[in-house]
Coordinates of C-alpha atoms (C1' of nucleotides) in Angstrom, one line a residue:
Chain A
M2 CA 9.9 20.4 -18.7
T3 CA 11.5 17.2 -19.7
D4 CA 12.2 17.1 -23.4
I5 CA 12.7 13.4 -23.7
K6 CA 9.6 11.7 -22.6
K7 CA 9.4 8.2 -21.4
P8 CA 7.1 5.9 -23.4
A9 CA 3.7 6.2 -21.8
R10 CA 1.3 3.3 -21.4
V11 CA -2.2 4.7 -21.4
R12 CA -5.5 3.0 -21.5
F13 CA -8.9 3.9 -22.6
A14 CA -11.3 1.9 -20.4
P15 CA -14.9 2.3 -21.4
S16 CA -17.8 0.3 -20.2
P17 CA -20.0 -1.1 -22.9
T18 CA -23.2 0.3 -21.6
G19 CA -24.3 2.6 -24.5
H20 CA -23.2 4.8 -27.3
M21 CA -19.7 6.3 -27.3
H22 CA -20.0 10.0 -26.7
L23 CA -17.8 13.1 -27.0
G24 CA -16.4 12.8 -23.5
S25 CA -15.1 9.3 -24.2
A26 CA -13.9 10.4 -27.6
R27 CA -11.8 13.1 -26.0
T28 CA -10.4 10.9 -23.3
A29 CA -9.5 8.3 -25.9
L30 CA -7.9 10.9 -28.2
Y31 CA -5.7 12.3 -25.4
D32 CA -4.7 8.7 -24.5
Y33 CA -3.8 8.1 -28.0
L34 CA -1.9 11.3 -28.5
L35 CA 0.2 10.7 -25.4
A36 CA 1.0 7.2 -26.4
R37 CA 1.9 8.0 -29.9
Q38 CA 3.9 11.1 -28.9
T39 CA 6.0 9.2 -26.4
G40 CA 6.3 6.1 -28.5
G41 CA 4.3 4.2 -25.9
Q42 CA 1.2 2.0 -26.1
F43 CA -2.5 2.8 -26.4
I44 CA -4.5 0.1 -24.7
L45 CA -8.2 -0.6 -25.0
R46 CA -9.7 -2.3 -22.0
I47 CA -13.4 -3.1 -21.7
E48 CA -14.8 -2.5 -18.2
D49 CA -17.7 -4.9 -18.2
T50 CA -17.9 -6.3 -14.7
D51 CA -21.5 -5.2 -14.3
R52 CA -23.4 -7.8 -16.3
K53 CA -26.7 -6.1 -15.6
R54 CA -25.7 -3.0 -17.5
Y55 CA -24.1 -4.8 -20.5
V56 CA -25.4 -3.6 -23.8
P57 CA -24.9 -6.0 -26.7
G58 CA -23.2 -4.3 -29.6
A59 CA -21.8 -1.5 -27.5
E60 CA -18.3 -2.9 -27.5
Q61 CA -18.4 -3.2 -31.3
E62 CA -19.7 0.4 -31.6
L63 CA -16.9 1.5 -29.3
M64 CA -14.3 0.0 -31.5
D65 CA -15.9 1.2 -34.7
G66 CA -16.0 4.7 -33.3
L67 CA -12.4 4.7 -32.2
R68 CA -11.3 3.4 -35.6
W69 CA -13.4 6.0 -37.4
L70 CA -11.7 8.7 -35.4
G71 CA -8.4 7.2 -36.3
L72 CA -7.5 6.0 -32.8
E73 CA -6.1 2.5 -33.4
W74 CA -5.0 0.8 -30.2
D75 CA -2.0 -1.4 -29.7
E76 CA -3.5 -3.9 -27.2
G77 CA -7.1 -4.7 -26.7
P78 CA -9.8 -7.4 -26.5
D79 CA -9.8 -8.1 -30.3
K80 CA -6.1 -8.1 -30.8
G81 CA -4.6 -9.3 -27.5
G82 CA -1.3 -8.2 -26.1
P83 CA 1.1 -9.2 -23.4
Y84 CA -1.1 -8.1 -20.5
G85 CA -4.4 -9.6 -21.4
P86 CA -7.1 -10.5 -21.2
Y87 CA -8.4 -7.0 -21.9
R88 CA -11.9 -7.6 -20.9
Q89 CA -12.6 -7.3 -17.2
S90 CA -15.3 -9.9 -17.4
E91 CA -12.4 -12.3 -18.2
R92 CA -10.4 -11.3 -15.2
K93 CA -12.6 -12.1 -12.2
E94 CA -10.1 -14.4 -10.5
I95 CA -7.4 -11.9 -10.7
Y96 CA -9.4 -9.3 -8.8
L97 CA -10.3 -11.9 -6.1
K98 CA -6.7 -12.7 -5.6
Y99 CA -5.9 -9.1 -4.7
A100 CA -9.1 -8.6 -2.7
N101 CA -7.9 -11.5 -0.6
Q102 CA -4.5 -10.0 -0.3
L103 CA -6.2 -6.9 1.1
I104 CA -8.2 -8.9 3.6
E105 CA -5.1 -10.7 4.8
S106 CA -3.2 -7.5 5.3
G107 CA -6.1 -6.0 7.2
H108 CA -7.0 -3.4 4.6
A109 CA -10.3 -5.0 3.7
Y110 CA -13.0 -7.0 5.4
Y111 CA -16.0 -9.2 4.8
C112 CA -19.4 -7.5 5.3
F113 CA -22.6 -9.4 5.7
C114 CA -25.0 -6.5 5.8
T115 CA -27.9 -6.9 3.4
P116 CA -28.8 -4.2 0.8
E117 CA -32.2 -3.8 2.6
E118 CA -30.5 -3.1 5.9
L119 CA -28.2 -0.6 4.4
A120 CA -31.0 1.1 2.5
K121 CA -32.8 1.6 5.8
V122 CA -29.7 3.0 7.4
R123 CA -29.2 5.4 4.5
E124 CA -32.8 6.6 4.8
E125 CA -32.3 7.4 8.5
Q126 CA -29.1 9.2 7.8
Q127 CA -30.8 11.3 5.2
K128 CA -33.5 12.2 7.7
R129 CA -30.9 13.3 10.1
K130 CA -29.2 15.3 7.3
E131 CA -26.1 13.2 7.6
P132 CA -24.0 12.3 4.6
P133 CA -25.0 8.7 3.6
H134 CA -22.3 6.3 4.6
Y135 CA -21.7 2.7 5.7
P136 CA -22.3 2.5 9.5
G137 CA -19.4 0.2 10.0
T138 CA -21.3 -2.8 11.3
C139 CA -19.0 -5.5 10.1
R140 CA -15.8 -3.4 10.1
N141 CA -14.5 -4.8 13.4
L142 CA -15.8 -8.4 13.1
D143 CA -13.3 -11.0 14.2
P144 CA -11.6 -12.0 10.9
A145 CA -11.6 -15.7 11.8
E146 CA -15.3 -15.6 12.6
A147 CA -15.9 -13.7 9.4
A148 CA -13.9 -16.2 7.4
R149 CA -16.0 -19.0 9.0
R150 CA -19.3 -17.4 7.9
V151 CA -17.9 -16.9 4.4
A152 CA -16.9 -20.6 4.3
A153 CA -20.4 -21.5 5.5
G154 CA -21.8 -19.8 2.4
E155 CA -23.2 -16.7 4.0
P156 CA -23.8 -13.9 1.4
H157 CA -21.2 -11.2 1.7
V158 CA -19.3 -8.4 0.1
I159 CA -15.8 -7.2 0.6
R160 CA -15.2 -3.6 1.8
F161 CA -12.1 -1.6 1.8
K162 CA -11.1 -0.5 5.4
T163 CA -10.6 3.2 5.0
P164 CA -8.6 4.8 7.7
K165 CA -10.8 6.8 10.1
E166 CA -8.0 9.2 11.1
G167 CA -5.7 11.4 9.2
Q168 CA -5.7 12.8 5.7
T169 CA -4.8 11.5 2.3
T170 CA -3.1 13.6 -0.3
V171 CA -3.0 12.7 -4.0
K172 CA -1.5 14.6 -6.9
D173 CA -3.5 15.3 -10.0
L174 CA -1.5 16.6 -12.9
L175 CA -3.8 19.5 -13.7
R176 CA -4.8 20.5 -10.2
G177 CA -1.8 19.8 -8.0
E178 CA -2.2 18.2 -4.6
I179 CA -5.7 17.3 -3.4
T180 CA -6.1 16.5 0.3
V181 CA -9.1 15.1 2.0
D182 CA -9.9 14.0 5.6
N183 CA -10.1 10.2 5.6
R184 CA -13.2 10.4 7.8
T185 CA -15.1 11.8 4.8
L186 CA -14.2 8.6 2.8
D187 CA -16.5 5.6 3.2
D188 CA -15.7 1.9 3.5
Y189 CA -16.5 1.3 -0.2
I190 CA -17.4 -2.1 -1.5
I191 CA -14.7 -3.5 -3.7
V192 CA -16.2 -6.9 -4.3
K193 CA -19.9 -7.5 -4.8
S194 CA -21.9 -10.4 -3.3
D195 CA -21.8 -12.1 -6.8
G196 CA -18.1 -12.2 -6.6
W197 CA -17.4 -9.5 -9.2
A198 CA -15.0 -6.7 -8.3
L199 CA -16.1 -3.1 -8.6
Y200 CA -14.4 -0.4 -10.5
H201 CA -12.5 0.8 -7.4
L202 CA -10.6 -2.5 -7.2
A203 CA -10.7 -3.8 -10.7
A204 CA -9.4 -0.7 -12.4
M205 CA -6.6 -0.3 -9.9
V206 CA -5.5 -3.9 -10.3
D207 CA -5.6 -3.7 -14.1
D208 CA -3.8 -0.4 -14.3
F209 CA -1.0 -1.9 -12.2
L210 CA -0.8 -5.2 -13.9
M211 CA -1.0 -3.6 -17.3
K212 CA 1.8 -1.2 -16.3
I213 CA -0.3 1.9 -17.0
T214 CA 1.8 5.1 -16.5
H215 CA -0.9 7.7 -16.9
V216 CA -4.5 7.4 -16.0
I217 CA -6.5 9.9 -18.0
R218 CA -10.2 9.9 -17.0
G219 CA -13.2 12.1 -16.3
S220 CA -13.3 14.5 -13.3
E221 CA -16.3 12.5 -12.0
W222 CA -13.6 10.3 -10.5
L223 CA -12.0 13.1 -8.5
P224 CA -14.0 12.5 -5.3
T225 CA -12.9 8.8 -5.2
L226 CA -9.3 9.5 -6.2
P227 CA -8.1 9.4 -2.6
L228 CA -9.8 6.0 -2.2
H229 CA -8.1 4.7 -5.3
A230 CA -4.7 6.0 -4.0
L231 CA -5.4 4.3 -0.7
I232 CA -6.2 1.0 -2.4
I233 CA -3.1 1.2 -4.5
R234 CA -0.9 2.0 -1.5
A235 CA -2.5 -0.8 0.6
L236 CA -1.5 -3.2 -2.2
G237 CA 2.0 -1.9 -2.0
W238 CA 2.1 -0.4 -5.5
E239 CA 3.1 2.9 -7.0
E240 CA 0.4 5.2 -8.2
P241 CA 0.3 6.2 -11.9
E242 CA 0.1 9.8 -12.9
W243 CA -3.4 11.0 -12.4
V244 CA -5.0 13.2 -15.0
H245 CA -8.6 14.2 -14.5
L246 CA -10.3 15.8 -17.4
S247 CA -13.1 18.4 -17.0
V248 CA -16.6 17.4 -18.0
F249 CA -18.4 18.7 -21.0
L250 CA -21.4 20.9 -20.3
K251 CA -24.4 21.3 -22.5
P252 CA -24.2 24.2 -25.0
S253 CA -25.9 26.5 -22.6
G254 CA -23.2 25.8 -20.1
K255 CA -25.8 24.7 -17.5
G256 CA -24.9 21.3 -16.4
K257 CA -24.3 18.0 -18.1
M258 CA -26.5 16.9 -20.9
S259 CA -29.2 14.5 -19.9
K260 CA -29.9 11.3 -21.9
R261 CA -33.2 12.9 -23.1
E262 CA -31.5 16.1 -24.2
A263 CA -28.8 14.1 -26.0
T264 CA -31.4 12.2 -28.0
D265 CA -33.4 15.3 -28.8
L266 CA -30.3 17.0 -30.0
V267 CA -30.0 14.8 -33.1
K268 CA -33.0 16.4 -34.6
S269 CA -31.1 19.7 -34.8
G270 CA -28.4 18.1 -36.9
H271 CA -25.9 17.7 -34.0
S272 CA -25.1 15.0 -31.6
I273 CA -22.8 14.1 -28.8
F274 CA -22.6 10.5 -30.0
V275 CA -19.7 9.6 -32.3
K276 CA -21.9 7.3 -34.4
D277 CA -24.4 10.0 -35.1
L278 CA -21.7 12.5 -36.0
Q279 CA -20.5 10.2 -38.7
E280 CA -23.9 9.8 -40.2
L281 CA -24.6 13.5 -39.9
G282 CA -21.7 14.2 -42.3
Y283 CA -19.0 15.1 -40.0
T284 CA -15.4 14.1 -40.8
P285 CA -13.2 12.4 -38.2
E286 CA -10.6 15.1 -38.9
G287 CA -13.1 17.8 -37.9
V288 CA -14.4 16.0 -34.9
V289 CA -10.9 15.2 -33.7
N290 CA -9.7 18.8 -34.1
W291 CA -12.7 20.2 -32.4
V292 CA -12.7 17.8 -29.5
A293 CA -9.0 18.2 -29.0
L294 CA -9.4 21.9 -28.4
M295 CA -12.1 21.4 -25.8
G296 CA -9.9 21.4 -22.8
W297 CA -6.6 21.7 -24.4
S298 CA -4.8 24.4 -26.4
Y299 CA -1.5 24.8 -28.1
D300 CA -0.9 28.5 -28.1
D301 CA -2.7 31.8 -28.6
H302 CA -3.4 31.4 -32.3
T303 CA -3.0 27.9 -33.8
E304 CA -6.4 26.1 -34.1
F305 CA -6.2 23.9 -37.2
F306 CA -4.6 20.6 -36.4
T307 CA -4.3 17.3 -38.2
M308 CA -3.8 14.1 -36.2
E309 CA -0.1 14.2 -37.0
E310 CA 0.2 17.7 -35.7
L311 CA -1.7 16.9 -32.6
I312 CA 0.6 14.0 -31.9
E313 CA 3.5 16.3 -32.2
K314 CA 2.1 19.2 -30.2
F315 CA -0.1 17.7 -27.6
S316 CA 1.0 18.2 -24.0
L317 CA -0.6 17.4 -20.7
E318 CA 0.7 20.7 -19.3
H319 CA -1.7 22.7 -21.5
L320 CA -4.8 20.9 -20.3
N321 CA -7.5 23.1 -18.9
P322 CA -9.2 21.9 -15.6
S323 CA -12.4 23.9 -16.0
P324 CA -15.6 22.5 -17.4
A325 CA -16.3 23.4 -21.1
A326 CA -19.6 24.0 -22.8
I327 CA -20.0 22.1 -26.0
N328 CA -20.1 24.4 -29.0
F329 CA -21.5 22.8 -32.1
T330 CA -21.2 25.9 -34.2
K331 CA -17.5 25.5 -33.8
L332 CA -17.7 21.9 -34.8
D333 CA -19.3 23.1 -38.0
H334 CA -16.5 25.5 -38.5
F335 CA -13.8 22.9 -38.0
N336 CA -15.6 20.4 -40.2
G337 CA -15.8 22.9 -43.0
L338 CA -12.1 23.6 -42.6
H339 CA -11.2 19.9 -42.8
I340 CA -13.5 19.2 -45.8
R341 CA -11.7 22.0 -47.6
A342 CA -8.4 20.5 -46.7
L343 CA -9.3 17.1 -48.1
P344 CA -7.6 16.0 -51.3
L345 CA -10.3 15.9 -54.1
D346 CA -10.1 12.2 -54.7
E347 CA -10.6 11.6 -51.0
L348 CA -13.5 14.0 -50.8
A349 CA -15.1 12.4 -53.8
S350 CA -14.9 8.9 -52.4
R351 CA -16.3 10.0 -49.0
L352 CA -19.2 11.7 -50.6
K353 CA -20.5 8.6 -52.3
V354 CA -22.2 7.0 -49.3
Y355 CA -24.3 10.1 -48.7
F356 CA -25.6 10.1 -52.2
E357 CA -26.3 6.4 -52.1
K358 CA -28.2 6.9 -48.8
A359 CA -30.4 9.4 -50.7
G360 CA -31.1 6.8 -53.3
L361 CA -28.9 8.5 -56.0
A362 CA -26.5 6.4 -58.1
A363 CA -23.4 8.5 -57.9
D364 CA -20.7 7.3 -60.2
D365 CA -17.0 7.9 -59.3
A366 CA -16.2 9.9 -62.4
T367 CA -18.9 12.4 -61.9
L368 CA -18.3 12.5 -58.1
R369 CA -14.7 13.4 -58.9
K370 CA -15.8 16.3 -61.1
I371 CA -18.3 17.6 -58.6
A372 CA -15.9 17.5 -55.7
P373 CA -14.0 20.7 -56.5
I374 CA -17.0 22.8 -57.1
I375 CA -18.8 21.9 -53.9
Q376 CA -15.9 21.5 -51.7
E377 CA -16.0 24.9 -50.2
R378 CA -19.7 25.0 -50.0
M379 CA -20.2 22.3 -47.4
V380 CA -20.3 22.3 -43.7
T381 CA -21.1 18.6 -43.5
L382 CA -20.6 16.0 -46.1
D383 CA -24.3 15.1 -46.3
E384 CA -25.0 18.6 -47.6
S385 CA -23.5 17.6 -50.9
V386 CA -26.7 15.8 -51.7
E387 CA -29.0 18.8 -51.6
L388 CA -26.4 20.9 -53.2
A389 CA -25.4 18.5 -56.0
G390 CA -28.1 15.8 -56.1
F391 CA -29.4 17.1 -59.5
F392 CA -26.2 15.9 -61.2
F393 CA -27.5 12.4 -60.7
R394 CA -31.1 12.9 -61.7
D395 CA -32.3 12.5 -65.2
T396 CA -34.7 15.3 -64.9
V397 CA -34.9 18.3 -62.7
E398 CA -38.1 19.6 -61.1
V399 CA -38.5 23.3 -61.9
N400 CA -40.8 25.7 -60.2
P401 CA -41.9 28.0 -63.1
E402 CA -42.1 31.0 -60.9
E403 CA -38.5 30.7 -60.0
L404 CA -37.7 31.0 -63.7
V405 CA -38.7 34.7 -63.5
A406 CA -35.6 36.6 -62.5
K407 CA -35.8 39.2 -59.8
G408 CA -36.5 42.6 -61.3
L409 CA -37.6 41.1 -64.6
T410 CA -41.0 40.4 -66.1
P411 CA -41.9 36.9 -67.3
E412 CA -41.6 38.3 -70.9
E413 CA -38.1 39.6 -70.2
S414 CA -37.2 36.3 -68.6
L415 CA -38.5 34.4 -71.5
L416 CA -36.5 36.5 -73.9
A417 CA -33.3 36.0 -71.8
A418 CA -33.9 32.3 -71.9
R419 CA -34.5 32.1 -75.6
R420 CA -31.4 34.2 -76.4
S421 CA -29.4 32.1 -74.0
L422 CA -30.4 29.0 -75.7
E423 CA -29.3 30.4 -79.0
V424 CA -25.9 31.2 -77.6
L425 CA -25.5 27.9 -75.9
S426 CA -26.6 25.8 -78.7
S427 CA -24.1 27.5 -81.0
L428 CA -21.3 26.0 -78.9
T429 CA -20.0 22.6 -79.7
E430 CA -19.1 22.1 -76.1
I431 CA -20.3 24.0 -73.0
T432 CA -17.5 24.8 -70.5
P433 CA -16.8 27.9 -68.4
E434 CA -14.2 28.8 -71.1
T435 CA -16.5 28.5 -74.1
A436 CA -19.8 29.6 -72.5
E437 CA -19.1 32.4 -70.1
P438 CA -17.7 35.0 -72.4
P439 CA -20.5 34.9 -75.0
M440 CA -23.1 34.7 -72.2
R441 CA -21.7 37.8 -70.6
A442 CA -21.8 39.5 -73.9
L443 CA -25.4 38.5 -74.2
V444 CA -26.2 39.8 -70.7
E445 CA -24.7 43.2 -71.7
E446 CA -26.6 43.3 -75.0
L447 CA -29.8 42.6 -73.2
G448 CA -29.1 45.3 -70.7
M449 CA -29.7 42.9 -67.8
K450 CA -27.7 41.9 -64.8
P451 CA -25.5 38.8 -64.9
G452 CA -27.3 37.5 -61.8
Q453 CA -30.7 37.8 -63.5
V454 CA -29.8 35.8 -66.7
F455 CA -27.5 33.3 -64.9
G456 CA -30.2 32.9 -62.3
I457 CA -32.8 31.9 -64.9
L458 CA -30.4 29.4 -66.4
R459 CA -29.4 28.1 -62.9
V460 CA -33.0 27.3 -62.1
A461 CA -33.6 25.8 -65.6
V462 CA -30.6 23.6 -65.5
T463 CA -30.3 22.6 -61.8
G464 CA -33.9 23.1 -60.6
Q465 CA -32.4 25.1 -57.7
R466 CA -31.9 28.7 -56.8
V467 CA -28.8 27.8 -55.0
S468 CA -26.2 25.7 -56.8
P469 CA -22.6 25.3 -57.5
P470 CA -21.2 27.7 -60.1
L471 CA -23.3 27.7 -63.3
F472 CA -20.9 27.1 -66.1
E473 CA -18.9 24.5 -64.2
S474 CA -22.2 22.7 -63.4
M475 CA -23.2 22.9 -67.1
E476 CA -20.0 21.3 -68.2
I477 CA -20.5 18.4 -65.9
I478 CA -24.2 17.9 -66.9
G479 CA -23.2 18.0 -70.6
R480 CA -24.3 20.0 -73.6
E481 CA -27.3 17.9 -74.6
K482 CA -29.0 17.8 -71.2
V483 CA -28.3 21.5 -70.7
L484 CA -30.0 22.5 -74.0
E485 CA -32.8 20.2 -73.3
R486 CA -33.5 21.7 -69.9
V487 CA -33.2 25.2 -71.1
Q488 CA -35.7 24.3 -73.9
L489 CA -38.1 23.0 -71.2
A490 CA -37.7 26.1 -69.2
I491 CA -38.5 28.2 -72.3
G492 CA -41.7 26.2 -72.7
M493 CA -42.7 26.9 -69.1
L494 CA -42.0 30.6 -69.4
A495 CA -43.9 30.8 -72.7
E496 CA -46.9 29.2 -71.1
M497 CA -46.7 31.7 -68.3
V498 CA -46.6 34.6 -70.6
A499 CA -49.5 33.2 -72.7
S500 CA -51.9 32.8 -69.8
Chain B
rG5 C1' -26.9 18.2 3.8
rC6 C1' -21.6 16.7 3.4
rC7 C1' -17.1 16.3 0.3
rC8 C1' -14.2 17.6 -4.1
rC9 C1' -13.1 20.6 -8.3
rC10 C1' -13.5 25.1 -11.2
rA11 C1' -13.8 30.7 -12.3
rU12 C1' -10.6 35.8 -18.7
rC13 C1' -15.3 38.3 -24.3
rG14 C1' -22.1 34.9 -25.5
rU15 C1' -18.9 30.2 -26.3
rC16 C1' -13.8 27.6 -26.7
rU17 C1' -9.5 29.7 -25.0
rA18 C1' -3.9 32.5 -24.7
rG19 C1' -1.9 34.4 -20.3
rC20 C1' 2.2 30.5 -15.8
rG21 C1' 4.2 38.8 -11.4
rG22 C1' 6.1 43.7 -15.2
rC23 C1' 5.9 42.1 -22.7
rC24 C1' -1.8 43.0 -21.3
rC25 C1' -5.6 50.2 -21.1
rA26 C1' -5.6 41.5 -22.0
rG27 C1' -4.2 38.1 -27.7
rG28 C1' -6.6 34.2 -31.0
rA29 C1' -10.9 31.4 -32.7
rC30 C1' -16.3 30.5 -33.3
rG31 C1' -20.6 33.2 -33.4
rU32 C1' -22.6 38.3 -34.3
rG33 C1' -22.6 43.3 -37.1
rG34 C1' -20.5 46.2 -41.3
rC35 C1' -17.6 46.5 -45.8
rC36 C1' -14.9 44.2 -50.1
rC37 C1' -15.0 40.2 -53.7
rU38 C1' -19.1 38.0 -56.5
rC39 C1' -23.7 34.4 -61.6
rU40 C1' -26.7 32.0 -56.5
rC41 C1' -24.7 29.9 -52.1
rA42 C1' -20.3 29.4 -50.0
rA43 C1' -15.2 30.3 -49.4
rG44 C1' -11.8 34.3 -48.9
rG45 C1' -10.1 39.4 -47.3
rC46 C1' -10.7 43.8 -44.1
rC47 C1' -13.0 46.3 -39.9
rA48 C1' -16.1 46.5 -35.4
rA49 C1' -18.6 45.5 -30.8
rA50 C1' -17.5 42.0 -26.8
rA51 C1' -14.1 39.5 -20.9
rC52 C1' -10.0 39.4 -16.2
rA53 C1' -17.2 37.5 -10.9
rG54 C1' -16.8 40.6 -6.0
rG55 C1' -13.9 41.8 -1.7
rG56 C1' -9.6 41.5 1.2
rG57 C1' -4.4 40.6 1.4
rU58 C1' 1.1 39.6 -0.5
rU59 C1' 4.3 42.7 -3.7
rC60 C1' 7.7 48.4 -6.0
rG61 C1' 4.0 46.0 -9.3
rA62 C1' -1.6 41.0 -9.8
rG63 C1' -5.7 38.6 -14.9
rU64 C1' -1.3 35.9 -13.1
rC65 C1' 0.3 34.2 -5.8
rC66 C1' -2.9 33.6 -0.8
rC67 C1' -7.7 34.0 1.8
rC68 C1' -13.0 34.9 2.0
rU69 C1' -17.6 35.6 -0.5
rU70 C1' -20.4 34.5 -4.7
rG71 C1' -21.4 31.7 -8.9
rG72 C1' -20.9 27.2 -11.6
rG73 C1' -19.8 21.9 -12.0
rG74 C1' -19.0 17.1 -10.1
rG75 C1' -19.5 13.2 -6.4
rC76 C1' -21.9 10.8 -2.0
rA77 C1' -24.7 2.7 -5.3
rC78 C1' -23.5 -4.6 -4.4
rC79 C1' -22.8 1.6 -11.8
rA80 C1' -18.6 3.0 -14.3

RNA sequence: GCCCCCAUCGUCUAGCGGCCCAGGACGUGGCCCUCUCAAGGCCAAAACAGGGGUUCGAGUCCCCUUGGGGGCACCA
């Protein structure tokens, strides 16, 4: 273990093809933590060489998601940096330059096979139960002849000339050395017929030129890791440290989540998309804490982490290589924890948007008063609306039946309400301090249970069976409205008794 | 089919040869607190996939089996 770590340059390199999901969020988080911890740089690079898959708006959503999570980058497409451009679609010529270098050094070659021909070959290979692979038709074409055909404008791609003999060994930080027989590797295409480089080339070139020290990416890249190492070596460069993160499995643990499953999930109040999580009332603190612990751990008992603590304590050594099932129940737990850890002013201001979305005009002063009494009652921020929406409504809707307390008759409930009104109206101000003692005395006098009498008032004043603490709520609602609502409830009860 | 990776409670995990008849957390069950709901406190049930080695000693190292996951595109 080295105590003094060299500044790491790490990159988060998503392709703008859809919504940012948890897997990306975790990769970006680890990138960020490593960069901040070592005093290095966190770089955002957009891998958009495939124009067909480009989704407008995806890049913006990516950046919004990262910022929401608190992962601000040092270099990126929107802010530049010394190694730009940071969008691969703006680096086409750079990749071509290195592809040509590979051709000149004999590590790559032009291939004129058409997709149709290759599809046919693949089909036959499948039939013979062989692994699909490039048959090598153009591998040994005379380079001069190939160059002539290219110059003549014949459609072509560029393939990497993978050695047929020997083995390649690469070191992954979590798994140690990984060795494969080169014959199991294919002559992968590195430049398409439209002139755009593929990931295998583009990412390697960029990582080198951008001086990336650690490549943290998903384990779906493990099978092509030897290829990447071969390309880097053929270019005469040093490999970065390789860190392949395990994949996330669906909650059942049975495989990756499909697109369909991911979409359906939202209906249950959960989602694997960062954008949804935000709308569902999750906090970035909660999401970060949760996601950090899926594949990484600090010790045998610490689980609550702020971003600052993660920066301090994160270590690549404690990464776990095995796949992890997503556990949303645990996200709920962490979110609750972080909501409770929020300063009240902060909580209050974050709540506002959820009330507004529900059409409620939530003023800052009231919000600030509500915050402390609902803080420990929420799993997600949006729950504040159903819990405390009544604070912002002029009237409450009361179900008369709910005014009858459990174990009491309507007559008894009516009596309790009337006597309560007497007590409450005798006060010049209703607060927990002024109202609770006389109300408890009343409960005793009536020979009822606190839950019964307070329950009647709760429904009368809030319209809900479940609410924040009664007297605290009354104080916020204010004496006038409280008396008015209790009066209304008495009317309802009286009507019930009469009929 | 071929290649690669992984394997501790239901789930996330601690464990890097003796400190482990395996610790924490979520969830679950029970109790306490209590004006509802929460929060909080206490307690409980719950795991080293199987088989061979190596070693004085294996959850920890090696091999095999089994299981799971990922990959095999002119996607990333």
